[in-house]
Coordinates of C-alpha atoms and ligand atoms in Angstrom, one line a residue:
M78 CA -27.0 -7.4 4.0
K79 CA -26.1 -8.2 7.6
K80 CA -26.2 -5.2 9.8
N81 CA -23.4 -6.0 12.1
W82 CA -22.3 -2.3 11.9
I83 CA -19.8 -1.1 14.6
E84 CA -20.8 2.1 16.2
K85 CA -18.2 4.5 17.6
D86 CA -18.3 6.2 21.0
L87 CA -16.3 9.3 20.6
N88 CA -16.1 9.8 24.4
T89 CA -14.0 6.6 24.7
L90 CA -11.3 7.8 22.3
P91 CA -8.1 9.2 23.9
I92 CA -7.9 12.0 21.4
Q93 CA -10.5 13.9 19.5
P94 CA -10.4 12.7 15.8
N95 CA -9.5 15.3 13.2
L96 CA -12.6 14.3 11.2
L97 CA -15.7 14.6 13.3
D98 CA -18.6 15.5 10.9
Y99 CA -18.1 13.5 7.6
V100 CA -20.8 15.2 5.6
K101 CA -20.0 18.7 6.8
E102 CA -16.2 18.3 6.1
R103 CA -16.9 17.0 2.6
E104 CA -19.2 20.0 1.9
S105 CA -16.9 22.7 3.0
F106 CA -13.6 21.0 1.8
T107 CA -11.5 22.7 -0.9
W108 CA -8.1 21.9 -2.3
E109 CA -7.1 25.6 -1.9
D110 CA -7.4 25.2 1.8
V111 CA -5.0 22.3 1.7
A112 CA -2.5 24.6 -0.2
D113 CA -2.7 27.1 2.8
Q114 CA -1.5 24.3 5.2
L115 CA 1.6 23.5 3.2
D116 CA 4.6 25.8 3.3
G117 CA 5.7 26.2 -0.3
L118 CA 9.2 26.1 -1.5
P119 CA 11.1 29.2 -0.5
S120 CA 12.7 29.2 -4.1
G121 CA 9.3 28.7 -5.7
G122 CA 6.8 26.0 -6.3
L123 CA 6.3 22.7 -4.2
N124 CA 8.7 20.1 -3.3
I125 CA 7.9 17.0 -1.2
A126 CA 11.3 17.0 0.6
H127 CA 10.8 20.6 1.7
E128 CA 7.4 20.0 3.1
A129 CA 8.2 16.6 4.8
I130 CA 11.6 17.4 6.2
D131 CA 13.2 20.8 5.7
R132 CA 10.0 22.7 6.8
H133 CA 10.1 21.0 10.2
A134 CA 13.9 21.1 10.5
N135 CA 13.7 24.8 10.1
G136 CA 11.2 25.3 12.9
P137 CA 10.2 24.2 16.3
L138 CA 10.2 20.4 15.5
A139 CA 14.0 20.5 14.5
D140 CA 14.9 18.2 17.5
K141 CA 11.8 15.9 17.3
T142 CA 12.5 12.3 16.3
A143 CA 11.5 11.9 12.7
L144 CA 12.7 8.4 12.3
I145 CA 12.9 5.5 14.7
W146 CA 14.8 2.7 12.9
L147 CA 14.7 -0.8 14.2
G148 CA 17.4 -3.1 12.6
E149 CA 17.0 -6.7 11.9
R150 CA 19.4 -7.6 14.8
G151 CA 17.9 -5.6 17.4
E152 CA 19.7 -2.2 16.7
R153 CA 17.7 1.0 17.2
K154 CA 18.6 4.4 15.9
C155 CA 16.8 7.6 16.0
Y156 CA 17.0 10.6 13.5
T157 CA 15.6 14.0 14.2
F158 CA 14.1 16.2 11.5
A159 CA 17.4 18.3 11.8
D160 CA 19.4 15.1 11.2
M161 CA 17.2 14.1 8.2
K162 CA 17.6 17.5 6.7
I163 CA 21.4 17.4 6.9
Q164 CA 21.7 13.8 5.7
S165 CA 19.3 14.3 2.8
A166 CA 21.0 17.6 1.8
K167 CA 24.4 15.6 1.7
F168 CA 22.8 13.0 -0.6
A169 CA 21.2 15.7 -2.9
N170 CA 24.7 17.3 -3.1
V171 CA 26.3 14.0 -4.0
L172 CA 23.7 13.6 -6.8
T173 CA 24.3 17.2 -8.1
T174 CA 28.1 16.8 -7.9
L175 CA 28.0 13.7 -10.0
G176 CA 25.8 15.5 -12.7
F177 CA 22.4 14.0 -11.9
S178 CA 19.6 16.6 -12.2
K179 CA 15.9 17.2 -12.6
G180 CA 14.0 14.3 -14.0
D181 CA 16.8 11.8 -13.9
R182 CA 15.7 8.4 -12.6
I183 CA 17.4 7.3 -9.5
F184 CA 16.5 3.7 -8.5
T185 CA 16.7 2.2 -5.0
L186 CA 17.0 -1.5 -4.2
S187 CA 17.6 -1.9 -0.5
T188 CA 16.2 -3.4 2.6
R189 CA 14.6 -0.9 4.9
L190 CA 17.8 0.9 6.0
P191 CA 18.0 4.5 7.2
E192 CA 20.0 5.3 4.1
L193 CA 17.0 4.3 1.9
Y194 CA 14.8 6.9 3.7
I195 CA 17.6 9.6 3.6
A196 CA 18.2 8.9 -0.2
A197 CA 14.4 9.1 -0.9
I198 CA 14.3 12.7 0.5
G199 CA 17.7 13.6 -1.2
I200 CA 16.5 12.4 -4.6
L201 CA 13.5 14.6 -4.3
K202 CA 15.6 17.6 -3.1
N203 CA 17.6 17.2 -6.3
R204 CA 14.3 17.2 -8.3
S205 CA 15.3 13.7 -9.6
V206 CA 12.8 10.9 -9.7
M207 CA 12.8 8.3 -7.0
C208 CA 12.2 4.8 -8.4
P209 CA 12.0 2.2 -5.5
L210 CA 12.5 -1.5 -6.2
F211 CA 11.6 -4.2 -3.7
S212 CA 14.8 -5.7 -2.3
Q213 CA 13.7 -9.3 -2.6
F214 CA 13.3 -9.0 -6.5
G215 CA 15.6 -11.5 -8.4
P216 CA 17.9 -10.2 -11.1
E217 CA 15.4 -10.5 -14.0
P218 CA 12.7 -8.2 -12.5
I219 CA 15.4 -5.8 -11.4
L220 CA 16.9 -5.7 -15.0
Q221 CA 13.4 -5.2 -16.6
R222 CA 12.5 -2.3 -14.3
L223 CA 15.8 -0.5 -14.5
K224 CA 15.7 -0.7 -18.4
R225 CA 12.0 0.2 -18.7
G226 CA 12.5 3.1 -16.2
D227 CA 15.7 4.5 -17.9
A228 CA 17.7 4.2 -14.6
K229 CA 20.6 6.6 -14.4
A230 CA 21.8 5.7 -11.0
L231 CA 21.0 2.9 -8.3
L232 CA 21.3 2.9 -4.7
T233 CA 21.9 -0.6 -3.1
T234 CA 23.9 -2.6 -0.7
Q235 CA 27.0 -4.5 -1.4
A236 CA 25.4 -8.0 -0.9
L237 CA 22.4 -7.1 -3.2
F238 CA 24.7 -5.7 -5.8
D239 CA 27.0 -8.7 -5.8
K240 CA 24.2 -11.1 -5.9
K241 CA 21.7 -9.5 -8.3
V242 CA 23.1 -6.4 -10.0
R243 CA 26.8 -6.9 -10.8
P244 CA 25.9 -9.6 -13.6
L245 CA 23.5 -7.1 -15.2
L246 CA 25.8 -4.1 -15.6
G247 CA 26.8 -5.0 -19.2
E248 CA 23.1 -4.7 -20.2
L249 CA 22.6 -1.3 -18.6
P250 CA 24.8 1.2 -20.5
E251 CA 22.7 4.2 -19.3
L252 CA 23.3 3.3 -15.6
R253 CA 26.1 5.7 -14.7
T254 CA 26.5 5.2 -11.0
V255 CA 25.9 2.5 -8.3
F256 CA 25.9 3.8 -4.8
L257 CA 26.7 1.1 -2.4
I258 CA 25.3 1.9 1.1
D259 CA 27.7 -0.3 3.1
A260 CA 30.9 -0.4 1.0
Q261 CA 33.9 1.3 2.7
E262 CA 35.6 2.3 -0.6
D263 CA 34.9 2.9 -4.2
E264 CA 35.1 -0.1 -6.4
S265 CA 35.4 1.9 -9.6
D266 CA 34.3 5.2 -11.1
Q267 CA 30.9 3.6 -11.6
V268 CA 30.5 1.6 -8.4
R269 CA 31.0 4.1 -5.4
S270 CA 31.0 4.0 -1.7
L271 CA 28.0 6.0 -0.4
K272 CA 29.7 6.6 2.8
R273 CA 32.9 8.1 1.2
L274 CA 30.8 10.4 -1.1
M275 CA 28.6 11.5 1.9
E276 CA 31.8 12.4 4.0
S277 CA 33.0 15.0 1.6
A278 CA 29.4 16.3 0.6
S279 CA 28.3 19.7 1.9
D280 CA 25.4 19.5 4.5
T281 CA 23.4 22.4 3.1
Y282 CA 21.3 22.2 0.0
E283 CA 19.0 24.8 -1.4
I284 CA 16.2 23.1 -3.3
L285 CA 15.7 24.6 -6.7
P286 CA 12.3 25.8 -7.9
T287 CA 10.1 22.7 -8.3
D288 CA 6.9 22.7 -10.3
P289 CA 4.2 20.9 -8.4
E290 CA 3.7 19.0 -11.6
D291 CA 7.3 17.9 -11.8
M292 CA 7.7 14.1 -11.7
S293 CA 8.6 12.9 -8.3
I294 CA 8.2 9.1 -7.9
L295 CA 8.1 6.2 -10.4
H296 CA 6.3 3.2 -8.9
F297 CA 5.7 -0.3 -10.4
T298 CA 2.4 -1.9 -9.6
S299 CA 2.1 -5.1 -7.6
G300 CA 1.6 -7.3 -10.8
T301 CA -1.4 -9.0 -9.3
T302 CA -3.3 -9.0 -12.6
G303 CA -0.5 -9.2 -15.0
M304 CA 2.8 -7.4 -16.1
P305 CA 3.5 -4.7 -13.5
K306 CA 2.9 -1.2 -14.9
G307 CA 5.2 1.9 -14.3
V308 CA 3.2 4.6 -12.6
V309 CA 4.2 8.1 -12.7
H310 CA 3.6 10.6 -9.9
V311 CA 4.3 14.3 -9.2
H312 CA 5.2 16.5 -6.3
K313 CA 1.6 17.8 -6.0
A314 CA 0.5 14.4 -4.8
I315 CA 1.3 15.6 -1.2
Y316 CA -2.1 17.3 -1.2
T317 CA -3.7 13.9 -1.0
H318 CA -1.1 12.7 1.5
W319 CA -1.8 15.8 3.6
I320 CA -5.6 15.2 3.8
S321 CA -5.3 11.4 4.2
G322 CA -2.8 11.8 7.0
Q323 CA -5.3 14.2 8.6
Y324 CA -8.6 12.3 8.0
V325 CA -7.7 8.7 7.7
L326 CA -4.6 8.2 9.7
D327 CA -5.9 10.9 12.1
L328 CA -2.2 12.0 12.7
H329 CA -1.7 14.3 15.7
A330 CA 1.6 15.7 16.8
S331 CA 1.9 13.3 19.8
D332 CA 1.6 10.1 17.5
I333 CA 4.1 7.4 17.0
Y334 CA 3.1 6.0 13.7
W335 CA 4.1 2.6 12.2
C336 CA 3.4 1.6 8.5
T337 CA 4.5 -2.0 8.0
A338 CA 4.7 -1.6 4.1
D339 CA 8.0 -1.6 2.2
P340 CA 8.9 1.4 0.0
G341 CA 9.1 -1.0 -2.9
W342 CA 5.3 -0.7 -3.0
V343 CA 3.4 2.6 -3.1
T344 CA 2.0 2.3 0.4
G345 CA 5.6 2.2 1.8
T346 CA 6.5 5.6 0.1
S347 CA 3.1 7.5 0.2
Y348 CA 2.5 6.3 3.9
G349 CA 5.8 4.9 5.1
I350 CA 7.8 8.0 4.3
I351 CA 6.0 11.0 3.1
T352 CA 2.7 11.3 5.0
P353 CA 3.9 11.0 8.6
W354 CA 6.7 13.4 7.9
L355 CA 4.4 16.0 6.2
H356 CA 2.5 16.0 9.5
G357 CA 5.7 16.2 11.5
V358 CA 5.1 12.8 13.1
T359 CA 7.5 10.3 14.4
N360 CA 7.8 7.4 11.9
V361 CA 8.8 3.9 12.9
V362 CA 10.7 1.8 10.4
D363 CA 11.4 -2.0 11.0
E364 CA 14.0 -3.5 8.8
A365 CA 12.7 -7.1 9.5
E366 CA 10.1 -9.1 7.8
F367 CA 6.8 -10.1 9.5
D368 CA 7.1 -12.0 12.7
A369 CA 4.2 -12.0 15.1
V370 CA 6.2 -11.7 18.3
R371 CA 8.4 -9.1 16.9
W372 CA 5.5 -7.0 15.7
Y373 CA 3.5 -7.1 18.9
S374 CA 6.7 -6.2 20.7
T375 CA 7.3 -3.3 18.3
L376 CA 3.8 -2.0 18.9
Q377 CA 4.4 -2.3 22.6
N378 CA 8.0 -1.1 23.0
E379 CA 7.8 1.8 20.6
R380 CA 4.4 2.8 22.0
V381 CA 2.8 2.9 18.6
S382 CA -0.4 4.8 18.5
V383 CA -1.4 4.7 14.9
W384 CA -0.7 1.6 12.9
Y385 CA -1.0 1.1 9.1
T386 CA -0.8 -2.5 7.9
A387 CA -2.3 -4.9 5.4
P388 CA -5.0 -7.8 5.4
T389 CA -2.2 -10.5 4.7
A390 CA -0.5 -9.6 7.9
I391 CA -3.7 -9.3 9.9
R392 CA -4.7 -12.7 8.7
R393 CA -1.3 -14.2 9.7
L394 CA -1.9 -12.7 13.2
M395 CA -5.4 -14.2 13.3
R396 CA -3.9 -17.7 12.4
L397 CA -2.1 -17.7 15.7
N398 CA -4.9 -17.8 18.1
S399 CA -3.0 -15.6 20.6
E400 CA -4.3 -13.0 23.1
P401 CA -2.2 -9.9 22.1
T402 CA -3.7 -7.5 24.7
K403 CA -3.1 -9.8 27.6
E404 CA 0.5 -10.7 26.4
Y405 CA 1.5 -7.2 25.5
D406 CA 0.9 -3.5 26.7
L407 CA -0.8 -2.1 23.6
S408 CA -2.5 0.7 25.5
P409 CA -1.1 3.6 23.4
L410 CA -2.6 2.1 20.2
R411 CA -5.7 4.0 19.2
L412 CA -6.1 3.4 15.4
I413 CA -5.5 0.6 12.9
Q414 CA -5.9 1.1 9.3
S415 CA -5.5 -1.5 6.5
V416 CA -4.9 -1.5 2.8
G417 CA -3.9 -3.7 -0.2
E418 CA -6.6 -6.3 -0.4
P419 CA -10.2 -6.6 0.7
L420 CA -10.4 -6.8 4.5
N421 CA -12.7 -9.6 5.4
P422 CA -15.4 -8.7 7.9
E423 CA -14.0 -11.6 10.0
A424 CA -10.7 -9.7 10.4
V425 CA -12.6 -6.5 11.6
I426 CA -14.4 -8.5 14.2
W427 CA -11.1 -10.2 15.2
G428 CA -9.6 -6.8 15.8
M429 CA -12.6 -5.8 18.1
E430 CA -12.1 -9.1 20.1
K431 CA -8.4 -9.4 20.3
L432 CA -7.1 -5.9 19.9
K433 CA -10.1 -4.1 21.4
M434 CA -10.6 -2.0 18.5
P435 CA -11.8 -2.5 14.9
I436 CA -9.4 -2.5 12.0
H437 CA -10.3 0.2 9.4
D438 CA -10.2 -0.8 5.7
N439 CA -9.3 1.7 3.1
W440 CA -9.0 1.5 -0.7
W441 CA -6.6 3.0 -3.1
Q442 CA -4.1 1.9 -5.8
T443 CA -0.6 2.8 -7.2
E444 CA -2.4 4.9 -9.8
T445 CA -4.3 6.9 -7.2
G446 CA -1.1 7.8 -5.4
G447 CA -3.1 8.0 -2.0
I448 CA -6.0 6.8 -0.1
M449 CA -9.3 7.5 -1.8
I450 CA -12.0 5.6 0.2
S451 CA -11.8 4.9 3.8
N452 CA -13.4 4.0 7.1
F453 CA -12.8 6.8 9.5
L454 CA -12.0 6.8 13.1
S455 CA -15.0 8.9 14.1
Q456 CA -17.4 7.0 11.9
Q457 CA -19.6 3.9 12.0
I458 CA -17.8 0.8 10.5
R459 CA -19.7 -1.6 8.3
P460 CA -17.4 -4.7 8.3
G461 CA -16.6 -5.7 4.8
S462 CA -17.0 -2.2 3.4
M463 CA -14.1 0.0 2.2
G464 CA -15.8 3.0 3.6
R465 CA -16.6 6.3 2.0
P466 CA -14.6 8.6 -0.3
L467 CA -12.4 11.3 1.5
P468 CA -13.4 14.9 1.4
G469 CA -12.2 16.2 -2.1
I470 CA -12.6 12.8 -3.7
E471 CA -15.5 11.8 -5.9
A472 CA -16.0 8.3 -6.4
G473 CA -18.8 6.4 -8.3
I474 CA -20.0 3.1 -9.7
V475 CA -20.2 3.0 -13.6
H476 CA -21.4 0.6 -16.2
H477 CA -19.9 0.1 -19.5
N478 CA -22.2 0.5 -22.4
D479 CA -21.9 -1.5 -25.7
D480 CA -20.8 1.6 -27.6
G481 CA -17.7 2.1 -25.5
T482 CA -19.1 4.8 -23.2
V483 CA -19.8 4.6 -19.5
T484 CA -22.9 5.6 -17.4
E485 CA -22.8 6.2 -13.7
V486 CA -25.0 3.8 -11.7
T487 CA -26.8 5.9 -9.2
E488 CA -29.1 3.1 -7.9
P489 CA -27.7 1.7 -4.6
L490 CA -26.5 -1.9 -4.4
K491 CA -25.9 -2.3 -8.1
E492 CA -22.5 -3.6 -9.0
G493 CA -20.3 -2.0 -11.5
E494 CA -16.7 -0.6 -11.9
L495 CA -15.3 1.6 -9.3
A496 CA -14.4 5.0 -10.9
L497 CA -13.1 8.4 -9.6
K498 CA -13.6 11.8 -11.0
P499 CA -10.2 12.8 -12.4
G500 CA -8.2 15.7 -11.1
W501 CA -7.4 14.7 -7.5
P502 CA -3.8 16.0 -6.8
S503 CA -2.1 12.6 -6.4
M504 CA -3.7 11.1 -9.6
F505 CA -1.0 9.4 -11.7
R506 CA 0.2 11.5 -14.6
G507 CA 1.1 8.5 -16.9
Y508 CA 1.9 4.8 -17.3
L509 CA 5.5 4.8 -18.2
H510 CA 6.0 4.3 -22.0
D511 CA 2.3 3.4 -22.5
D512 CA 0.3 6.5 -23.3
E513 CA -2.4 4.5 -24.9
R514 CA -3.1 2.5 -21.8
Y515 CA -3.2 5.7 -19.8
A516 CA -5.7 7.3 -22.2
K517 CA -7.9 4.3 -22.1
S518 CA -8.1 4.5 -18.3
F519 CA -10.3 7.6 -18.6
I520 CA -13.7 7.4 -20.2
G521 CA -16.6 9.9 -20.1
G522 CA -15.1 12.0 -17.3
W523 CA -14.2 9.2 -15.0
Y524 CA -10.9 7.2 -14.2
L525 CA -11.7 3.6 -14.3
S526 CA -10.1 1.6 -11.5
G527 CA -10.5 -2.1 -12.8
D528 CA -12.1 -3.0 -9.6
L529 CA -15.7 -4.0 -9.3
A530 CA -17.8 -2.6 -6.3
Y531 CA -21.2 -1.4 -5.3
K532 CA -22.3 1.5 -3.1
D533 CA -25.0 1.3 -0.4
E534 CA -27.8 3.7 0.3
D535 CA -25.5 5.7 2.7
G536 CA -22.6 6.1 0.3
Y537 CA -20.3 3.2 1.7
F538 CA -18.5 1.3 -1.0
W539 CA -18.3 -2.4 -1.0
F540 CA -15.6 -4.3 -2.9
V541 CA -16.6 -7.1 -5.2
G542 CA -13.5 -8.2 -7.0
R543 CA -11.1 -7.1 -9.6
S544 CA -12.8 -7.2 -13.0
D545 CA -10.4 -9.9 -14.1
D546 CA -11.3 -12.1 -11.3
I547 CA -15.1 -12.1 -11.5
I548 CA -16.6 -15.4 -12.0
K549 CA -19.5 -16.0 -14.3
T550 CA -21.3 -19.1 -13.3
S551 CA -24.8 -20.4 -14.5
G552 CA -25.6 -16.8 -15.5
H553 CA -24.6 -15.3 -12.2
M554 CA -21.7 -12.9 -11.5
V555 CA -19.8 -14.0 -8.4
G556 CA -17.1 -11.8 -6.8
P557 CA -14.4 -14.0 -5.2
F558 CA -14.3 -11.8 -2.1
E559 CA -17.7 -12.6 -0.9
V560 CA -17.0 -16.3 -1.1
E561 CA -13.6 -15.9 0.5
S562 CA -15.0 -13.9 3.4
T563 CA -17.7 -16.3 4.0
L564 CA -15.4 -19.3 4.2
M565 CA -13.2 -17.4 6.6
E566 CA -16.2 -17.4 9.0
H567 CA -15.5 -21.1 9.5
P568 CA -13.3 -21.7 12.5
S569 CA -10.9 -23.9 10.4
V570 CA -10.2 -21.4 7.7
A571 CA -7.2 -19.1 7.7
E572 CA -7.2 -17.9 4.2
A573 CA -9.1 -18.6 1.0
G574 CA -8.5 -17.8 -2.7
V575 CA -11.6 -18.2 -5.0
I576 CA -11.4 -18.6 -8.7
G577 CA -13.7 -19.5 -11.7
K578 CA -12.7 -22.8 -13.3
P579 CA -14.0 -23.1 -16.9
D580 CA -16.8 -25.6 -17.0
P581 CA -18.8 -26.8 -20.1
M582 CA -22.1 -26.8 -18.4
I583 CA -22.2 -23.7 -16.2
G584 CA -19.6 -21.5 -17.8
Q585 CA -17.3 -21.2 -14.8
L586 CA -17.4 -23.3 -11.6
V587 CA -16.6 -21.7 -8.3
K588 CA -13.5 -23.3 -6.9
A589 CA -12.0 -22.3 -3.5
F590 CA -8.3 -22.9 -2.4
V591 CA -8.3 -23.0 1.3
S592 CA -5.4 -22.9 3.8
L593 CA -6.2 -23.9 7.5
R594 CA -5.6 -22.5 10.7
A595 CA -3.2 -24.0 13.1
G596 CA -4.7 -27.3 14.7
Y597 CA -6.9 -28.2 11.8
E598 CA -6.2 -31.2 9.4
A599 CA -7.0 -31.2 5.7
T600 CA -9.3 -34.2 5.7
E601 CA -12.1 -35.4 3.4
E602 CA -14.5 -34.9 6.1
L603 CA -13.6 -31.2 6.7
R604 CA -13.7 -30.6 2.8
R605 CA -17.1 -31.8 2.8
E606 CA -18.2 -29.7 5.8
L607 CA -16.8 -26.6 4.1
I608 CA -18.7 -27.3 1.0
G609 CA -21.9 -27.6 3.0
F610 CA -21.0 -24.6 5.1
G611 CA -20.6 -22.5 1.9
R612 CA -23.8 -23.9 0.4
K613 CA -25.8 -22.9 3.6
R614 CA -24.5 -19.4 3.7
L615 CA -24.1 -18.5 0.2
G616 CA -26.7 -20.6 -1.7
S617 CA -25.8 -23.2 -4.2
A618 CA -25.4 -20.7 -7.1
V619 CA -22.6 -18.8 -5.5
A620 CA -21.0 -21.4 -3.2
P621 CA -17.8 -23.2 -4.1
K622 CA -18.5 -26.5 -5.8
E623 CA -14.8 -27.6 -5.4
I624 CA -12.6 -27.0 -2.4
E625 CA -8.8 -27.7 -2.5
F626 CA -6.6 -27.4 0.5
I627 CA -3.3 -25.6 0.0
E628 CA -0.6 -24.9 2.5
N629 CA -0.1 -21.2 1.4
L630 CA -1.9 -19.3 -1.2
P631 CA 0.3 -17.8 -4.0
K632 CA 0.8 -14.0 -3.2
T633 CA 2.5 -11.0 -4.6
R634 CA 5.5 -9.9 -2.5
S635 CA 3.2 -7.1 -1.3
G636 CA 0.9 -9.7 0.1
K637 CA -1.9 -9.9 -2.4
I638 CA -3.5 -13.3 -3.3
M639 CA -2.7 -14.0 -6.9
R640 CA -6.0 -15.6 -8.2
R641 CA -4.8 -15.4 -11.7
L642 CA -1.9 -17.9 -10.8
L643 CA -4.3 -20.2 -8.9
K644 CA -6.3 -20.3 -12.1
S645 CA -3.6 -20.7 -14.6
R646 CA -2.1 -23.5 -12.5
E647 CA -5.5 -25.1 -12.2
M648 CA -5.9 -25.0 -16.0
G649 CA -2.3 -26.0 -16.7
L650 CA -1.6 -22.8 -18.5
P651 CA 1.6 -20.7 -18.6
E652 CA 1.9 -18.7 -15.4
G653 CA 2.5 -15.3 -17.0
D654 CA 4.7 -12.6 -15.2
I655 CA 5.5 -13.9 -11.8
S656 CA 8.2 -11.3 -11.1
T657 CA 6.3 -10.3 -8.0
L658 CA 5.5 -13.7 -6.7
E659 CA 6.4 -14.2 -3.1
D660 CA 8.9 -17.1 -2.5
Ligands
ATP972 P1 -1.5 -4.8 -10.9 O1 -2.2 -3.5 -11.2 O2 -0.2 -4.9 -11.3 O3 -2.3 -6.0 -11.2 P2 -2.2 -4.3 -8.2 O4 -3.5 -3.7 -8.7 O5 -2.3 -5.3 -7.1 O6 -1.3 -4.8 -9.2 P3 -1.6 -2.0 -6.5 O7 -1.8 -0.7 -7.1 O8 -0.6 -2.2 -5.5 O9 -1.3 -3.1 -7.6 O10 -3.0 -2.5 -5.8 C1 -4.1 -1.8 -6.0 C2 -5.3 -2.8 -6.0 O11 -5.4 -3.6 -4.7 C3 -6.7 -2.2 -6.1 O12 -7.1 -1.9 -7.4 C4 -7.5 -3.3 -5.5 O13 -7.8 -4.4 -6.4 C5 -6.7 -3.9 -4.4 N1 -7.0 -3.3 -3.2 C6 -6.4 -2.3 -2.5 N2 -6.9 -1.9 -1.3 C7 -8.1 -2.6 -1.2 C8 -9.3 -2.8 -0.3 N3 -9.2 -2.0 0.8 N4 -10.1 -3.5 -0.6 C9 -10.1 -4.3 -1.8 N5 -9.2 -4.2 -2.7 C10 -8.2 -3.5 -2.4
MG973 MG1 -3.7 -2.5 -10.4

């Protein structure tokens, strides 16, 4: 293992981090203490909407900006916590008046408009279940999810409705109401103008008693490894959001926070809606899609101090060879966190060089509801490592035994499946309509993540690959991440996706698909150079034997490399579920 650890000098940080002594904090941590930091619902129980919005609107933060919304065409609108309380109360009243109640599934299909964020809080106030869909889905994935999720209502825009949903209505008899965000008038008893309904709705709403175990959000996974799964979450998940906001995102009252994820994916709800507001922090939402100039300008103009983004975006920025700190004033920025895919060490180093701070990797899944393992602002970073478990979270590496049981691997540096001790508050409470699969995720007192990793002597976790992506070659097990990260150390490589290609002699052959940085050409000479580069760094057993240049790697709409698709295409096999494939 290379020891290119990044040490932190706490004296250079503009604000003292919330987490200073990792070991001590873990030792003294209790979930009961977290309960004390939350308000609790006045009528009884715990409700996300109350903790995120009403609690602040009822106190000294009422006039603080909760949401800074940046429209695609340059518009900018701000909403205070008091505004959000009123608007979400109105939407909750709309739902109640139309007969929607506790447990009803209310879907959203919208670009990142303010109404989407208002509706999310309104749905939770009404104790209905928020079911977000990604706005770029085509009609088929939308139909699938609305059906599987037992959709009772849908909030969307006129354009999305006309293009994608109207033709589906005949197949959705249970869908009682469609709310159109931007329609001026009702179209029918079923297709209503949100604006008209909001105009006549009362602006006060008392949230009824909510059991912390009541269902809050239904999320579909990214579909990286197969058919997306419906994942059930409950109101109590905010305990995890609270601590991750505190320890990982290091939120302070003075922060301006920007999470680039869309609420169609779990990061965009847990960390694009709930967590900043739980902590009473100003939350930036940009309606537009990735654009390097726009993103750097947003960081500068909104004076973003904490930024939560993803490896795919970072790699796109890296591709440009720009000098962001010279071209933009990014001085308020003090913390960058990343999630969704393994963060190549090269990206951490790039952050150090170009943004003057490292990028902090953290790991979690739709199923975990919140961040489980992370690099912390005050702690050493080991580039390529996902970091260490949060206080309150027990993570381990387990081996599967032949008899179906699992055993924890305590020896450091031994690979196995990354597992968590069940019971953390944001743990998923089910896979929709698939109790069997849910039950199978828990064995021998562990939740099994499906990811392979190892732990080093100091408890840092290192991602190896998804269990489906592991390559077995000449008796070796090769994780694609290590090979991809090594290739990225070559100046020409922007991104790499590595698969095992069936081979009669060696089981699987390591094959890399590589996209190049600006200014490099896909020549035979470069291909040979990269093969040699891989062999030198990784050894011939692990190094890719085949390299193919590819303009863009296939990715999910949430930005993850779809290795299963590279593989099925390579083998000429059916592509499987591609509902989440990026255009
Ligand atoms: P599906 O389950 O439908 O195949 P998915 O697993 O990609 O899709 P998500 O729940 O959005 O859906 O993603 C969680 C997965 O993303 C993790 O299990 C892991 O494989 C990967 N991941 C997330 N963060 C990291 C990280 N920091 N390092 C490595 N992998 C990560
Ligand atoms: Mg998954």
